[in-house]
Amino acid sequence: MGSAIMLCIATDNYLTKFSSFLFTHYQYCKKHEIKYQLITKNMPKIHPKWLKIWMAIKLLKNEDINHLILIDSDICIGQDSPNILKNISSKSIHLCRGISERPNSGLIVFNNDQHSKEFLANIFEDRANSIDESDFVTPEGENGHVIKYSKIFKEHIKILPNIWNNTVPERECFFKHYTNLMKSNFVHDAQQLKAKISDTSEYRLFIDEHC
């Protein structure tokens, strides 16, 4: 599988709100020998939702990185989740569909190749331009542009099963994404998780180093 890195952006209130979820990222990466890079500081003139695209472009310039996992801070990874990289194909880009059946940008796995680099570059360069209503998600976010360019790069994309980016409470999964329908479960689930980990030395050390 080669070297891999998981990148997450958690600035401002996202850092404190999702600290327990970020810890699950850290534990997962430690278990599967993936480097975890958590960005907690804003960049001037770049919205945090676009910062992950900018950082991904920068990271894929490093030829020592074989795989890049982009993950949102509101995704909680189950303790027993297997290594997602074992599901990665020769396709450049791997993602899941959301409840609208369009690509969801909360979890994207890239092979470090030219198609991935072009996909990300096109998205970032197009960030100031409006998109079709059929691709629109939010005014400030990158997901609409991911949807747009997923159509253009479709031959280089593999759709992963929703167990890797699940937004439906009733569905069994490895990665729970607390957006859309899952939002209603956030307070309860986050409190339960924090109760389990808050007194552990590993969590306290993680908070001291990152939060």
Coordinates of N, CA and C in Angstrom, one line a residue:
M1 N 0.8 -1.2 0.0 CA 0.0 0.0 0.0 C 0.8 1.3 0.0
G2 N 2.1 1.2 0.5 CA 2.9 2.3 0.5 C 2.6 3.3 1.6
S3 N 3.3 4.5 1.6 CA 3.0 5.5 2.7 C 1.7 6.2 2.5
A4 N 1.1 6.5 3.6 CA -0.2 7.2 3.5 C -0.4 8.2 4.6
I5 N -1.2 9.2 4.3 CA -1.4 10.3 5.2 C -2.9 10.6 5.3
M6 N -3.4 10.8 6.5 CA -4.8 11.3 6.6 C -4.8 12.8 7.0
L7 N -5.5 13.6 6.3 CA -5.5 15.0 6.5 C -6.9 15.5 7.0
C8 N -6.9 16.2 8.0 CA -8.2 16.8 8.6 C -8.0 18.3 8.9
I9 N -9.0 19.1 8.6 CA -9.0 20.5 9.0 C -10.0 20.7 10.1
A10 N -9.5 21.2 11.2 CA -10.4 21.5 12.3 C -10.0 22.8 13.0
T11 N -10.6 23.9 12.5 CA -10.2 25.2 13.0 C -11.4 25.8 13.8
D12 N -11.0 26.8 14.6 CA -12.1 27.5 15.4 C -12.9 26.6 16.3
N13 N -14.2 26.7 16.2 CA -15.1 25.9 17.1 C -15.1 24.4 16.7
Y14 N -14.7 24.1 15.4 CA -14.7 22.7 15.0 C -13.7 21.9 15.8
L15 N -12.6 22.5 16.3 CA -11.6 21.8 17.0 C -12.1 21.4 18.4
T16 N -12.8 22.2 19.1 CA -13.3 21.8 20.4 C -14.6 21.0 20.2
K17 N -15.5 21.3 19.3 CA -16.7 20.6 19.1 C -16.5 19.1 18.8
F18 N -15.5 18.8 17.9 CA -15.3 17.5 17.4 C -14.0 16.9 18.0
S19 N -13.5 17.3 19.1 CA -12.2 16.8 19.6 C -12.2 15.3 19.8
S20 N -13.3 14.8 20.3 CA -13.4 13.3 20.5 C -13.4 12.6 19.2
F21 N -14.0 13.1 18.2 CA -13.9 12.5 16.8 C -12.5 12.5 16.3
L22 N -11.9 13.6 16.5 CA -10.5 13.8 16.0 C -9.6 12.8 16.6
F23 N -9.8 12.5 17.9 CA -9.1 11.5 18.6 C -9.3 10.1 18.0
T24 N -10.5 9.8 17.4 CA -10.7 8.5 16.8 C -9.9 8.4 15.5
H25 N -9.7 9.6 14.8 CA -8.8 9.6 13.6 C -7.4 9.3 14.0
Y26 N -7.0 9.9 15.1 CA -5.6 9.7 15.5 C -5.4 8.2 15.9
Q27 N -6.3 7.6 16.6 CA -6.2 6.2 17.0 C -6.2 5.3 15.8
Y28 N -7.1 5.6 14.9 CA -7.2 4.8 13.7 C -5.9 4.8 12.9
C29 N -5.3 6.0 12.7 CA -4.1 6.1 12.0 C -2.9 5.4 12.7
K30 N -2.9 5.5 14.0 CA -1.8 4.9 14.7 C -1.9 3.3 14.6
K31 N -3.2 2.8 14.6 CA -3.4 1.4 14.5 C -3.0 0.9 13.1
H32 N -3.2 1.7 12.0 CA -3.0 1.2 10.7 C -1.8 1.8 10.0
E33 N -0.9 2.4 10.8 CA 0.3 3.0 10.4 C 0.2 4.0 9.2
I34 N -0.8 4.9 9.5 CA -1.1 6.0 8.6 C -0.7 7.3 9.3
K35 N 0.0 8.2 8.7 CA 0.4 9.5 9.3 C -0.9 10.3 9.4
Y36 N -1.1 10.9 10.6 CA -2.3 11.8 10.8 C -1.8 13.3 10.8
Q37 N -2.4 14.1 10.0 CA -2.0 15.5 9.9 C -3.3 16.3 10.2
L38 N -3.3 16.9 11.3 CA -4.5 17.8 11.8 C -4.1 19.2 11.7
I39 N -4.8 20.0 10.9 CA -4.6 21.4 10.7 C -5.6 22.2 11.6
T40 N -5.1 23.0 12.5 CA -5.9 23.7 13.5 C -5.9 25.2 13.3
K41 N -5.1 25.7 12.4 CA -5.0 27.1 12.3 C -5.5 27.5 10.9
N42 N -6.2 28.7 10.8 CA -6.7 29.2 9.6 C -5.6 29.7 8.7
M43 N -5.9 29.8 7.4 CA -5.0 30.4 6.5 C -5.7 31.7 6.0
P44 N -5.0 32.8 5.9 CA -5.6 34.0 5.4 C -6.2 33.8 4.0
K45 N -7.4 34.3 3.8 CA -8.1 34.4 2.5 C -8.5 33.0 2.0
I46 N -8.4 31.9 2.8 CA -8.8 30.6 2.4 C -9.8 30.1 3.4
H47 N -11.1 29.9 3.0 CA -12.1 29.3 3.9 C -11.6 27.9 4.4
P48 N -11.8 27.5 5.7 CA -11.4 26.2 6.1 C -11.9 25.0 5.2
K49 N -13.1 25.2 4.6 CA -13.6 24.1 3.8 C -12.8 24.0 2.5
W50 N -12.1 25.1 2.1 CA -11.3 25.1 0.9 C -9.8 24.8 1.3
L51 N -9.5 25.0 2.5 CA -8.1 24.8 3.0 C -7.7 23.3 2.8
K52 N -8.7 22.4 3.0 CA -8.3 21.0 2.8 C -8.0 20.7 1.4
I53 N -8.6 21.4 0.4 CA -8.3 21.2 -1.0 C -6.9 21.7 -1.3
W54 N -6.6 22.9 -0.8 CA -5.3 23.5 -0.9 C -4.2 22.7 -0.3
M55 N -4.4 22.2 0.9 CA -3.5 21.3 1.6 C -3.2 20.0 0.8
A56 N -4.3 19.5 0.3 CA -4.2 18.2 -0.4 C -3.3 18.4 -1.7
I57 N -3.5 19.5 -2.4 CA -2.7 19.8 -3.5 C -1.2 19.8 -3.1
K58 N -1.0 20.5 -2.0 CA 0.4 20.7 -1.5 C 1.0 19.3 -1.1
L59 N 0.2 18.5 -0.5 CA 0.7 17.2 0.0 C 1.1 16.2 -1.1
L60 N 0.2 16.3 -2.2 CA 0.4 15.3 -3.3 C 1.6 15.7 -4.2
K61 N 2.2 16.8 -3.9 CA 3.5 17.2 -4.6 C 4.7 16.3 -4.0
N62 N 4.4 15.7 -2.8 CA 5.4 14.9 -2.2 C 5.3 13.5 -2.8
E63 N 6.2 13.0 -3.6 CA 6.1 11.7 -4.3 C 6.3 10.6 -3.3
D64 N 6.7 10.8 -2.1 CA 6.9 9.8 -1.1 C 5.5 9.4 -0.5
I65 N 4.5 10.2 -0.7 CA 3.1 9.9 -0.3 C 2.4 9.1 -1.4
N66 N 2.0 7.9 -1.1 CA 1.3 7.1 -2.1 C -0.2 7.3 -2.0
H67 N -0.7 7.5 -0.8 CA -2.2 7.7 -0.6 C -2.5 8.8 0.3
L68 N -3.5 9.6 0.0 CA -4.0 10.7 0.8 C -5.4 10.5 1.1
I69 N -5.8 10.5 2.4 CA -7.1 10.4 2.9 C -7.6 11.8 3.4
L70 N -8.6 12.4 2.7 CA -9.2 13.6 3.2 C -10.4 13.3 4.1
I71 N -10.4 13.8 5.3 CA -11.5 13.4 6.2 C -12.0 14.7 6.9
D72 N -13.3 14.8 7.0 CA -13.9 15.9 7.7 C -13.9 15.7 9.2
S73 N -13.8 16.8 10.0 CA -13.7 16.7 11.4 C -15.0 16.1 12.1
D74 N -16.1 16.2 11.4 CA -17.4 15.6 12.0 C -17.6 14.2 11.6
I75 N -16.5 13.5 11.3 CA -16.6 12.0 11.0 C -16.0 11.3 12.2
C76 N -16.7 10.4 12.8 CA -16.2 9.5 13.9 C -15.9 8.2 13.4
I77 N -14.7 7.7 13.6 CA -14.2 6.4 13.1 C -14.4 5.3 14.2
G78 N -15.1 4.2 13.9 CA -15.3 3.1 14.8 C -14.0 2.5 15.2
Q79 N -14.0 2.1 16.5 CA -12.8 1.5 17.1 C -12.2 0.3 16.3
D80 N -13.1 -0.5 15.8 CA -12.7 -1.8 15.1 C -12.7 -1.6 13.6
S81 N -12.7 -0.4 13.1 CA -12.7 -0.2 11.6 C -11.5 -0.8 11.0
P82 N -11.6 -1.5 9.9 CA -10.4 -2.0 9.1 C -9.8 -0.9 8.4
N83 N -8.6 -1.2 7.8 CA -7.9 -0.2 7.0 C -8.5 0.0 5.7
I84 N -9.0 1.2 5.5 CA -9.7 1.6 4.3 C -8.8 1.5 3.0
L85 N -7.5 1.5 3.2 CA -6.6 1.5 2.1 C -6.6 0.1 1.4
K86 N -7.1 -0.9 2.1 CA -7.2 -2.3 1.6 C -8.4 -2.3 0.5
N87 N -9.2 -1.3 0.5 CA -10.3 -1.2 -0.4 C -10.0 -0.3 -1.6
I88 N -8.8 0.2 -1.7 CA -8.4 1.2 -2.7 C -8.0 0.4 -4.0
S89 N -8.5 0.9 -5.1 CA -8.2 0.2 -6.4 C -7.2 1.0 -7.1
S90 N -7.0 0.7 -8.4 CA -6.1 1.5 -9.2 C -6.7 2.8 -9.7
K91 N -8.0 3.0 -9.4 CA -8.6 4.3 -9.8 C -7.9 5.4 -8.9
S92 N -8.0 6.6 -9.4 CA -7.3 7.7 -8.7 C -8.0 8.2 -7.5
I93 N -9.3 8.3 -7.6 CA -10.1 9.0 -6.6 C -11.2 8.0 -6.0
H94 N -11.3 8.0 -4.7 CA -12.3 7.1 -4.1 C -13.2 7.9 -3.1
L95 N -14.5 7.8 -3.3 CA -15.4 8.5 -2.4 C -16.8 7.8 -2.3
C96 N -17.6 8.3 -1.4 CA -18.9 7.7 -1.3 C -20.0 8.7 -1.7
R97 N -21.2 8.2 -1.9 CA -22.3 9.0 -2.3 C -23.1 9.4 -1.0
G98 N -23.6 10.6 -0.9 CA -24.4 11.1 0.2 C -25.8 10.7 0.1
I99 N -26.7 11.3 0.9 CA -28.1 11.0 0.9 C -28.8 11.5 -0.4
S100 N -28.2 12.4 -1.1 CA -28.7 12.9 -2.3 C -28.2 12.1 -3.5
E101 N -27.5 11.0 -3.2 CA -26.9 10.1 -4.3 C -25.8 10.9 -5.1
R102 N -25.3 12.0 -4.6 CA -24.2 12.7 -5.2 C -23.0 12.5 -4.4
P103 N -21.8 12.6 -4.9 CA -20.6 12.4 -4.2 C -20.5 13.3 -2.9
N104 N -20.1 12.8 -1.8 CA -20.0 13.5 -0.6 C -18.5 13.7 -0.3
S105 N -18.1 14.9 -0.1 CA -16.6 15.3 0.1 C -16.1 15.1 1.5
G106 N -16.9 14.5 2.4 CA -16.4 14.3 3.7 C -15.3 13.3 3.9
L107 N -15.3 12.4 2.9 CA -14.2 11.4 2.9 C -13.8 11.1 1.5
I108 N -12.6 11.4 1.2 CA -12.1 11.2 -0.2 C -10.7 10.5 0.0
V109 N -10.4 9.5 -0.8 CA -9.1 8.8 -0.8 C -8.5 9.0 -2.1
F110 N -7.3 9.5 -2.2 CA -6.6 9.7 -3.4 C -5.4 8.8 -3.6
N111 N -5.2 8.2 -4.7 CA -3.9 7.7 -5.1 C -3.1 8.9 -5.6
N112 N -1.8 8.9 -5.3 CA -1.0 10.1 -5.7 C -0.6 9.9 -7.2
D113 N -1.4 10.4 -8.0 CA -1.1 10.3 -9.5 C -1.6 11.6 -10.1
Q114 N -1.4 11.7 -11.4 CA -1.7 12.9 -12.2 C -3.2 13.2 -12.2
H115 N -4.0 12.2 -12.3 CA -5.5 12.5 -12.3 C -6.0 13.1 -11.0
S116 N -5.4 12.6 -9.9 CA -5.8 13.1 -8.6 C -5.4 14.6 -8.5
K117 N -4.1 14.9 -8.9 CA -3.6 16.2 -8.9 C -4.4 17.2 -9.7
E118 N -4.8 16.7 -10.9 CA -5.6 17.6 -11.8 C -7.0 17.8 -11.3
F119 N -7.6 16.8 -10.7 CA -8.9 16.8 -10.1 C -8.9 17.9 -9.0
L120 N -8.0 17.9 -8.1 CA -7.9 18.9 -7.0 C -7.6 20.3 -7.5
A121 N -6.7 20.3 -8.5 CA -6.3 21.7 -9.0 C -7.5 22.3 -9.7
N122 N -8.2 21.6 -10.5 CA -9.4 22.1 -11.1 C -10.4 22.6 -10.1
I123 N -10.7 21.8 -9.1 CA -11.6 22.3 -8.0 C -11.2 23.6 -7.4
F124 N -9.9 23.6 -7.0 CA -9.4 24.8 -6.3 C -9.4 26.0 -7.2
E125 N -9.0 25.9 -8.4 CA -9.0 27.0 -9.4 C -10.4 27.5 -9.7
D126 N -11.4 26.7 -9.6 CA -12.7 27.0 -9.9 C -13.6 27.5 -8.7
R127 N -12.9 27.7 -7.6 CA -13.6 27.9 -6.3 C -14.5 29.2 -6.3
A128 N -14.0 30.2 -7.0 CA -14.7 31.5 -7.0 C -15.9 31.5 -8.0
N129 N -16.0 30.5 -8.8 CA -17.1 30.5 -9.9 C -18.3 29.7 -9.4
S130 N -19.4 30.2 -9.9 CA -20.7 29.5 -9.5 C -20.8 28.2 -10.2
I131 N -21.6 27.3 -9.7 CA -21.8 26.0 -10.3 C -23.3 25.8 -10.6
D132 N -23.6 24.8 -11.3 CA -25.0 24.5 -11.7 C -25.8 24.1 -10.4
E133 N -27.1 24.4 -10.4 CA -28.0 24.1 -9.3 C -27.9 22.6 -9.0
S134 N -27.8 21.8 -10.0 CA -27.8 20.4 -9.7 C -26.6 19.9 -8.9
D135 N -25.5 20.7 -8.9 CA -24.3 20.4 -8.2 C -24.2 21.1 -6.8
F136 N -25.0 22.1 -6.6 CA -24.9 23.0 -5.5 C -25.2 22.2 -4.2
V137 N -24.4 22.6 -3.1 CA -24.6 22.0 -1.8 C -24.7 23.1 -0.8
T138 N -23.6 23.9 -0.6 CA -23.6 25.1 0.3 C -22.9 26.2 -0.4
P139 N -23.2 27.5 0.0 CA -22.6 28.6 -0.6 C -21.0 28.7 -0.4
E140 N -20.6 28.3 0.8 CA -19.2 28.5 1.1 C -18.3 27.2 0.9
G141 N -18.9 26.1 0.7 CA -18.2 24.8 0.8 C -17.7 24.4 -0.6
E142 N -16.9 23.3 -0.5 CA -16.2 22.7 -1.7 C -17.0 21.5 -2.3
N143 N -18.0 21.0 -1.6 CA -18.7 19.8 -2.0 C -19.3 19.9 -3.4
G144 N -19.9 21.1 -3.7 CA -20.5 21.3 -5.0 C -19.5 21.2 -6.1
H145 N -18.3 21.7 -5.9 CA -17.3 21.6 -6.9 C -16.8 20.2 -7.0
V146 N -16.7 19.4 -5.9 CA -16.4 18.0 -6.0 C -17.4 17.3 -6.8
I147 N -18.6 17.6 -6.6 CA -19.7 16.9 -7.4 C -19.5 17.2 -8.9
K148 N -19.3 18.5 -9.2 CA -19.1 18.9 -10.6 C -17.9 18.2 -11.3
Y149 N -16.8 18.2 -10.6 CA -15.6 17.6 -11.2 C -15.6 16.0 -11.1
S150 N -16.4 15.5 -10.3 CA -16.6 14.0 -10.2 C -17.2 13.5 -11.5
K151 N -18.1 14.4 -12.1 CA -18.6 14.0 -13.4 C -17.6 14.1 -14.5
I152 N -16.7 15.1 -14.5 CA -15.7 15.2 -15.5 C -14.6 14.2 -15.4
F153 N -14.3 13.8 -14.2 CA -13.3 12.8 -13.9 C -13.8 11.4 -13.6
K154 N -15.1 11.1 -14.0 CA -15.8 9.9 -13.6 C -15.0 8.6 -13.9
E155 N -14.3 8.6 -15.0 CA -13.5 7.3 -15.4 C -12.4 7.1 -14.4
H156 N -12.0 8.1 -13.6 CA -10.9 7.9 -12.7 C -11.4 7.8 -11.2
I157 N -12.7 7.6 -11.1 CA -13.3 7.6 -9.7 C -13.9 6.2 -9.5
K158 N -13.7 5.7 -8.2 CA -14.4 4.6 -7.7 C -15.3 5.0 -6.6
I159 N -16.6 4.6 -6.6 CA -17.5 4.8 -5.6 C -17.4 3.8 -4.5
L160 N -17.1 4.2 -3.3 CA -17.0 3.2 -2.2 C -18.4 3.0 -1.5
P161 N -18.5 1.9 -0.8 CA -19.8 1.7 -0.1 C -19.9 2.7 1.1
N162 N -21.2 2.9 1.5 CA -21.4 4.0 2.5 C -20.9 3.6 3.9
I163 N -20.4 2.4 4.1 CA -19.8 2.1 5.4 C -18.6 3.0 5.7
W164 N -18.1 3.6 4.6 CA -16.9 4.5 4.8 C -17.2 6.0 5.0
N165 N -18.5 6.3 4.8 CA -18.9 7.7 5.0 C -20.4 7.7 5.1
N166 N -20.9 7.4 6.3 CA -22.3 7.1 6.5 C -23.0 8.3 7.1
T167 N -24.1 8.8 6.6 CA -24.9 9.9 7.1 C -26.3 9.5 7.6
V168 N -26.5 8.2 7.6 CA -27.9 7.6 8.0 C -27.8 6.9 9.3
P169 N -28.5 7.3 10.3 CA -28.3 6.7 11.7 C -28.5 5.2 11.8
E170 N -29.5 4.7 11.0 CA -29.8 3.3 11.1 C -28.8 2.4 10.4
R171 N -27.9 2.9 9.7 CA -27.1 2.1 8.8 C -25.8 1.7 9.6
E172 N -25.4 0.4 9.5 CA -24.2 -0.1 10.1 C -23.0 0.5 9.2
C173 N -21.9 0.9 9.9 CA -20.8 1.5 9.2 C -19.5 1.5 10.0
F174 N -18.5 1.9 9.4 CA -17.2 2.1 10.0 C -16.9 3.5 10.3
F175 N -17.3 4.4 9.4 CA -17.1 5.9 9.5 C -18.5 6.5 9.6
K176 N -18.8 7.2 10.7 CA -20.1 7.9 10.9 C -19.8 9.4 10.6
H177 N -20.6 9.9 9.7 CA -20.4 11.3 9.3 C -21.6 12.1 9.9
Y178 N -21.4 13.0 10.8 CA -22.5 13.6 11.5 C -23.0 14.9 10.8
T179 N -23.5 14.6 9.6 CA -24.1 15.7 8.8 C -25.5 15.1 8.3
N180 N -26.3 16.0 7.8 CA -27.6 15.5 7.3 C -28.4 14.8 8.4
L181 N -28.9 13.6 8.1 CA -29.7 12.9 9.0 C -29.0 12.5 10.3
M182 N -27.7 12.4 10.3 CA -26.9 12.0 11.4 C -26.7 13.1 12.5
K183 N -27.0 14.3 12.1 CA -26.8 15.4 13.0 C -27.6 15.3 14.3
S184 N -28.8 14.7 14.2 CA -29.7 14.6 15.3 C -29.1 13.7 16.4
N185 N -28.1 12.9 16.0 CA -27.5 11.9 17.0 C -26.2 12.5 17.6
F186 N -25.8 13.7 17.1 CA -24.4 14.1 17.5 C -24.2 14.3 19.0
V187 N -25.1 15.1 19.6 CA -24.9 15.4 21.0 C -24.8 14.2 21.9
H188 N -25.8 13.2 21.7 CA -25.8 12.0 22.4 C -24.5 11.2 22.2
D189 N -24.2 11.0 20.9 CA -23.1 10.1 20.6 C -21.7 10.7 21.0
A190 N -21.6 12.0 20.8 CA -20.3 12.7 21.2 C -20.1 12.6 22.7
Q191 N -21.2 12.8 23.5 CA -21.1 12.8 24.9 C -20.7 11.4 25.4
Q192 N -21.3 10.3 24.8 CA -21.0 9.0 25.1 C -19.5 8.7 24.8
L193 N -19.1 9.1 23.7 CA -17.7 8.8 23.3 C -16.7 9.5 24.3
K194 N -17.0 10.8 24.6 CA -16.1 11.6 25.4 C -16.1 11.0 26.8
A195 N -17.2 10.4 27.3 CA -17.2 9.8 28.6 C -16.3 8.6 28.7
K196 N -16.2 7.9 27.5 CA -15.3 6.7 27.5 C -13.8 7.1 27.5
I197 N -13.5 8.2 26.8 CA -12.1 8.5 26.5 C -11.5 9.6 27.3
S198 N -12.3 10.4 27.9 CA -11.8 11.7 28.5 C -10.8 11.5 29.6
D199 N -10.9 10.4 30.4 CA -10.0 10.2 31.5 C -8.7 9.4 31.1
T200 N -8.6 9.0 29.8 CA -7.4 8.2 29.4 C -6.3 9.2 29.2
S201 N -5.1 8.7 29.5 CA -3.9 9.5 29.3 C -3.6 9.8 27.8
E202 N -4.0 8.8 27.0 CA -3.7 9.0 25.5 C -4.6 10.2 25.0
Y203 N -5.8 10.3 25.4 CA -6.7 11.4 25.0 C -6.2 12.7 25.5
R204 N -5.8 12.7 26.8 CA -5.3 14.0 27.4 C -4.1 14.5 26.7
L205 N -3.2 13.5 26.3 CA -2.0 13.9 25.6 C -2.3 14.4 24.2
F206 N -3.3 13.8 23.6 CA -3.7 14.3 22.2 C -4.3 15.7 22.3
I207 N -5.1 15.9 23.3 CA -5.7 17.3 23.5 C -4.6 18.3 23.8
D208 N -3.6 17.9 24.6 CA -2.5 18.9 24.9 C -1.7 19.2 23.7
E209 N -1.5 18.2 22.8 CA -0.7 18.5 21.6 C -1.4 19.2 20.5
H210 N -2.7 18.9 20.4 CA -3.5 19.4 19.2 C -4.5 20.4 19.5
C211 N -5.1 20.4 20.6 CA -6.3 21.2 20.9 C -6.0 22.3 22.0

